[in-house]
Amino acid sequence: MKNRWTSIAAWIILSIYLYFAYHLLFTPLVLDLSYWGVMLVTGLVLLMIWSIPPRLRRNVIIYSLLFLFMDRAFYQIEGSEWSVWIAALAAIPVLLVAWLVAWGYGKLSRQAIVLLLVSGIATTLWIPRNEVPILSHFFLKWNSEPVFAGKMFDYFPLTVYDIDRDGTDEIITLGNAEEQKLILDKLSEEEALKRDRDYRLTEENLYPYVFKWNGREMERLAAAEYDLKTVLDILPKDDPAFPYFAWEFTEESHRSVLNPLTDRQRLAEGMMQFGTAPFRAMTLNIENISRQLKQSDGVLDRALQVENHPDLHDIQIKDGEVSGYLKDQFFRVPTPATKIIDGLKWGGGRNGLLVLGNDLELITISENGDAEVTHVLSRKMLKNIASSEFSVADADGDGDDEVFVSSSYSRIIKPRSEGDWEILWTATDTNFRFADFIAAESGENNELITLDQSAVIMNPDRFHLRFLTGYEWDSALGLKRDWRTFLSFIHVNAADVDGDGEEEIVASIYNTHKIYVLEKHSYPVNEILWGATFGLIIFGWTRRVRDAVHHK
Amino acid sequence: MPFITNNFAKLTALFIVWTLVITGCTYPSGEKVFHQIDSEVKAEDGDDAYQFLKTALETTQQAEIAEKFWYSGWVANDVQKRRTNSMYDGVVVRPHGYLVNARVAANPYRYYKWDDQYYLHTAHSGWVKLDEEQVPFDPLEGFTWWEPVLQDAIRLPDGEVLSKKTRVYQVMLKGNEWLRLDNPQFNRLQDTIAQTPGMDQILENTTVKMTLWIGDEEYTADQVRDWAARKGVDTDNGAEWKKWAEQNGFIRDEEEDLYRLHLIYQYETWINMPVPGAGYMDQQIFFRFYKYDDPGIKMRTPEEMEQYVQEDE
């Protein structure tokens, strides 16, 4: 009897170990260390196989392979868009194959087969596969359902902001899932089919989705509970499907609309007048930008406040100049820029404002309101400046800010009093991006949250190969890695959204329109898995030795 | 004892593992320099651009050998980190129609035209028959719209497009200069521009760069005669195939006893334009035309298309 329970426990432990070691130890090793990782994993696996007592070896290997086979198969099923019932149906052949191999070829005991199948299903139901990679450093605190029901758009802007001024940030994005459901529920089957088979480009109504922590989960706030104008003001500027779709914000109906400026037939026919193609593209650009400018009355960008400099306020770019206030002092300076990036403190107390046009410009503003462009990072100095992103933070804590340039070959740069830029750090690959920054509490180091590439995946889809990684800035070594999760996110924000005083990570996954809140934990998951791996090897090895002695 | 050696081996392995894991954890800086992008081009005066383009347009317009061709192209917009692409490729069979395999903002669709029959396909709708066209079929429309600025073109070093020798001409101008060109597209925009606050500034800061690759191929008399033979011309009769060559835009170079042929091979426009609140956009409009007169170009008949529509319904 005792033997039986020991054996059950052993199989269950093996399942749990396989599940976590595979996702959190072996896969990351390969992703991180490439060929070295493959060699290392191969070595570890051989060592483990060697350490299994010979009489159990065949069974354990078959059990493990089948478990991992089921893991992969269930992952495929999870990744599909099937309904629960079809997914359950699809799982049947997987279980059948596993059972047949385990029984017919593996000659596993009935008990082992049952445990294999049950643990395979249980792990799947327990934690969705695609969320396992974060567990090494985070818990999934909450995730939303997709907030957008549609296929035309891969993501919308997302930000965190304390919109109700209660000291805790809310998550703010745009979507239409709930509203669409209401519409679809009312449609007859025929109407729904017709709608689904529409070949035209149709307008897309979008509504603010503001999520607030209610003590248990993030809950969507009703429209009356926040100010729409603020929402539209603070959402980062984004131009999905530019120039084919144009935003229109209507305050009264509490929604925004993405309107198509063309349709598929006109676009194809127009482009087939090949010579006119650039003229047609320009026409769409102008129609789109014209709509934006008419709505803003010619203002290119406006910021009531900037994140990184509390004294700068009411800034706007209009008619070829940027104007605003430093404390009570008005300033203005001509600029070809169209985007206000952030305030920047530099040179031991000088006040800067970073704006982006074709070049990145640093405008330095003196206390009496004199303002001039003191530093330029030009298009010739930075490849693809148009698609680069810039953010400002004080990474080394010396009171002067650094500029984080996210582009192919990302950089950390800092203005020097000579009027040029000092480069503190340069990425050596094209995929690395800075995402956000967690300011240090006293005695700790600042943390840079980044999206960093894996050593092996050469997937051309750039959204799926950047893994959430935490670094510390070290002026001597460069970036020192604190942690990494092997999952790709977009819209990564560090913010305290549950009011516990610690910053969570708010993010989304490309093309899912789902929002994730991750809470950092301090369990030494990696160490535990390494310990378990060597523990199992040593345990198996002692059993072997005992068996050998016993045999004599 | 053998156990100790085993343990020792394991500890060594553990140590190696940790060293590997830990050294993999620092991202040292690369070389601390900015890019130095040199956009200077070696250029010659290109004031023959218009004449050359006109010859090519006439050839492409009139020649029997330019009735059928393949094309592929795209419009790519980089605005901040977003890249929005639309793509177009397929075949043209003048004067009847064309097939487009297209994408708009990453969503694929297909469009088919043959005489006055139009069909559109998306993944959701399947093939759908459309009643009428919105833009008339004329693949060469628009090239001459550049005429007023082609005097200022520069000639870049000769290039190759899919191993065809080409002459390369380039025009650069500001957005507001471009918008002053007289063409139906821009003419109907003038009111919009006048009524939009801040639009003048946007166009003032916009730059446009258009590059044309025009074929400059040389054929021997034998090659031209063979081509004519393939098209069913009686090549035993010298006058007959020479007339065919002339009609198809082959220009005889008496001195070298060569025939020259000028067709449009590639057409690219870059637009660098301010976008409110988003920096500047880099937009590329690119088209390539190739395999003129490829016998492999076959289009489905409208009757076949009609069957697809019925299957999809």
Short mmCIF file of N, CA and C in Angstrom, two decimals, chain A residues 342-406:
data_model
loop_
_atom_site.label_atom_id
_atom_site.label_comp_id
_atom_site.label_asym_id
_atom_site.label_seq_id
_atom_site.Cartn_x
_atom_site.Cartn_y
_atom_site.Cartn_z
N ASP A 342 9.08 64.95 -24.02
CA ASP A 342 9.11 65.03 -22.56
C ASP A 342 10.02 66.17 -22.14
N GLY A 343 9.93 66.53 -20.86
CA GLY A 343 10.89 67.47 -20.29
C GLY A 343 12.18 66.74 -19.98
N LEU A 344 13.26 67.49 -19.87
CA LEU A 344 14.55 66.85 -19.64
C LEU A 344 15.43 67.80 -18.84
N LYS A 345 15.86 67.35 -17.68
CA LYS A 345 16.76 68.17 -16.86
C LYS A 345 18.20 67.78 -17.19
N TRP A 346 19.03 68.77 -17.47
CA TRP A 346 20.39 68.40 -17.86
C TRP A 346 21.38 69.46 -17.40
N GLY A 347 22.64 69.14 -17.50
CA GLY A 347 23.71 70.09 -17.19
C GLY A 347 23.60 70.67 -15.79
N GLY A 348 23.14 69.89 -14.83
CA GLY A 348 23.05 70.38 -13.46
C GLY A 348 22.03 71.49 -13.30
N GLY A 349 20.79 71.23 -13.65
CA GLY A 349 19.73 72.19 -13.36
C GLY A 349 19.21 72.97 -14.54
N ARG A 350 19.66 72.64 -15.75
CA ARG A 350 19.09 73.35 -16.90
C ARG A 350 17.81 72.66 -17.34
N ASN A 351 16.88 73.45 -17.85
CA ASN A 351 15.56 72.93 -18.19
C ASN A 351 15.46 72.68 -19.69
N GLY A 352 15.14 71.48 -20.04
CA GLY A 352 15.04 71.15 -21.46
C GLY A 352 13.68 70.59 -21.82
N LEU A 353 13.35 70.72 -23.08
CA LEU A 353 12.13 70.11 -23.62
C LEU A 353 12.53 69.39 -24.90
N LEU A 354 12.15 68.13 -24.98
CA LEU A 354 12.53 67.32 -26.13
C LEU A 354 11.37 67.25 -27.11
N VAL A 355 11.63 67.62 -28.36
CA VAL A 355 10.58 67.54 -29.38
C VAL A 355 11.11 66.78 -30.59
N LEU A 356 10.18 66.18 -31.33
CA LEU A 356 10.58 65.36 -32.47
C LEU A 356 9.96 65.86 -33.76
N GLY A 357 10.82 66.08 -34.73
CA GLY A 357 10.36 66.35 -36.08
C GLY A 357 11.06 65.37 -36.98
N ASN A 358 11.70 65.86 -38.01
CA ASN A 358 12.55 64.99 -38.80
C ASN A 358 13.81 64.67 -38.01
N ASP A 359 14.19 65.59 -37.15
CA ASP A 359 15.30 65.40 -36.22
C ASP A 359 14.75 65.48 -34.79
N LEU A 360 15.52 64.97 -33.86
CA LEU A 360 15.16 65.14 -32.46
C LEU A 360 15.81 66.44 -31.99
N GLU A 361 15.04 67.32 -31.37
CA GLU A 361 15.59 68.61 -30.92
C GLU A 361 15.44 68.74 -29.42
N LEU A 362 16.50 69.25 -28.79
CA LEU A 362 16.42 69.59 -27.37
C LEU A 362 16.35 71.11 -27.26
N ILE A 363 15.24 71.60 -26.74
CA ILE A 363 15.08 73.04 -26.56
C ILE A 363 15.42 73.34 -25.10
N THR A 364 16.38 74.23 -24.90
CA THR A 364 16.75 74.57 -23.54
C THR A 364 16.12 75.92 -23.18
N ILE A 365 15.43 75.93 -22.05
CA ILE A 365 14.65 77.10 -21.66
C ILE A 365 15.27 77.68 -20.40
N SER A 366 15.59 78.96 -20.43
CA SER A 366 16.15 79.57 -19.22
C SER A 366 15.02 80.16 -18.38
N GLU A 367 15.32 80.49 -17.13
CA GLU A 367 14.29 80.93 -16.19
C GLU A 367 13.53 82.16 -16.69
N ASN A 368 14.21 83.01 -17.49
CA ASN A 368 13.55 84.22 -17.96
C ASN A 368 12.76 83.99 -19.26
N GLY A 369 12.66 82.73 -19.69
CA GLY A 369 11.83 82.42 -20.85
C GLY A 369 12.56 82.38 -22.17
N ASP A 370 13.87 82.70 -22.16
CA ASP A 370 14.61 82.55 -23.41
C ASP A 370 14.70 81.06 -23.75
N ALA A 371 14.39 80.75 -24.98
CA ALA A 371 14.42 79.33 -25.37
C ALA A 371 15.14 79.19 -26.69
N GLU A 372 15.98 78.18 -26.78
CA GLU A 372 16.64 77.91 -28.06
C GLU A 372 16.94 76.43 -28.20
N VAL A 373 17.09 76.00 -29.45
CA VAL A 373 17.45 74.62 -29.71
C VAL A 373 18.95 74.47 -29.45
N THR A 374 19.30 73.67 -28.46
CA THR A 374 20.72 73.55 -28.11
C THR A 374 21.33 72.25 -28.63
N HIS A 375 20.53 71.22 -28.80
CA HIS A 375 21.05 69.92 -29.25
C HIS A 375 20.15 69.34 -30.33
N VAL A 376 20.76 68.75 -31.33
CA VAL A 376 19.99 68.10 -32.39
C VAL A 376 20.53 66.69 -32.61
N LEU A 377 19.63 65.74 -32.66
CA LEU A 377 20.02 64.39 -33.09
C LEU A 377 19.37 64.21 -34.46
N SER A 378 20.20 64.23 -35.49
CA SER A 378 19.63 64.35 -36.83
C SER A 378 19.36 62.99 -37.45
N ARG A 379 18.60 63.04 -38.51
CA ARG A 379 18.27 61.88 -39.33
C ARG A 379 19.50 61.17 -39.85
N LYS A 380 20.57 61.98 -40.05
CA LYS A 380 21.80 61.37 -40.56
C LYS A 380 22.57 60.64 -39.47
N MET A 381 22.28 61.01 -38.20
CA MET A 381 23.00 60.36 -37.10
C MET A 381 22.28 59.11 -36.61
N LEU A 382 20.99 59.02 -36.90
CA LEU A 382 20.21 57.89 -36.39
C LEU A 382 19.35 57.33 -37.51
N LYS A 383 19.65 56.10 -37.89
CA LYS A 383 18.86 55.43 -38.93
C LYS A 383 17.41 55.29 -38.49
N ASN A 384 16.50 55.36 -39.42
CA ASN A 384 15.06 55.14 -39.14
C ASN A 384 14.55 55.99 -38.00
N ILE A 385 14.94 57.26 -37.98
CA ILE A 385 14.51 58.11 -36.86
C ILE A 385 12.99 58.23 -36.86
N ALA A 386 12.36 58.13 -38.04
CA ALA A 386 10.90 58.27 -38.13
C ALA A 386 10.19 57.20 -37.32
N SER A 387 10.77 55.99 -37.27
CA SER A 387 10.09 54.92 -36.55
C SER A 387 10.72 54.66 -35.18
N SER A 388 11.56 55.59 -34.72
CA SER A 388 12.18 55.43 -33.40
C SER A 388 11.29 56.04 -32.32
N GLU A 389 11.50 55.56 -31.11
CA GLU A 389 10.77 56.13 -29.98
C GLU A 389 11.76 56.66 -28.96
N PHE A 390 11.35 57.70 -28.27
CA PHE A 390 12.26 58.35 -27.33
C PHE A 390 11.58 58.48 -25.98
N SER A 391 12.34 58.24 -24.92
CA SER A 391 11.80 58.49 -23.59
C SER A 391 12.91 59.05 -22.72
N VAL A 392 12.50 59.65 -21.61
CA VAL A 392 13.44 60.37 -20.76
C VAL A 392 13.36 59.82 -19.35
N ALA A 393 14.50 59.60 -18.72
CA ALA A 393 14.52 59.20 -17.31
C ALA A 393 15.93 59.39 -16.77
N ASP A 394 16.00 59.47 -15.48
CA ASP A 394 17.32 59.57 -14.85
C ASP A 394 17.73 58.19 -14.38
N ALA A 395 18.51 57.51 -15.22
CA ALA A 395 18.82 56.10 -14.92
C ALA A 395 19.89 55.97 -13.86
N ASP A 396 20.86 56.87 -13.85
CA ASP A 396 21.96 56.69 -12.89
C ASP A 396 21.77 57.49 -11.61
N GLY A 397 20.65 58.20 -11.51
CA GLY A 397 20.32 58.88 -10.27
C GLY A 397 21.20 60.08 -9.94
N ASP A 398 21.83 60.69 -10.96
CA ASP A 398 22.69 61.84 -10.66
C ASP A 398 21.96 63.17 -10.81
N GLY A 399 20.66 63.12 -11.04
CA GLY A 399 19.89 64.36 -11.15
C GLY A 399 19.75 64.85 -12.57
N ASP A 400 20.62 64.40 -13.46
CA ASP A 400 20.49 64.75 -14.87
C ASP A 400 19.82 63.59 -15.61
N ASP A 401 19.01 63.95 -16.59
CA ASP A 401 18.26 62.91 -17.30
C ASP A 401 19.03 62.36 -18.48
N GLU A 402 18.69 61.12 -18.79
CA GLU A 402 19.20 60.50 -20.01
C GLU A 402 18.05 60.35 -21.00
N VAL A 403 18.41 60.25 -22.27
CA VAL A 403 17.40 59.99 -23.30
C VAL A 403 17.55 58.55 -23.74
N PHE A 404 16.44 57.83 -23.73
CA PHE A 404 16.45 56.43 -24.17
C PHE A 404 15.90 56.37 -25.58
N VAL A 405 16.73 55.96 -26.50
CA VAL A 405 16.35 55.93 -27.90
C VAL A 405 16.05 54.48 -28.26
N SER A 406 14.80 54.22 -28.62
CA SER A 406 14.43 52.86 -29.03
C SER A 406 14.33 52.83 -30.55
#
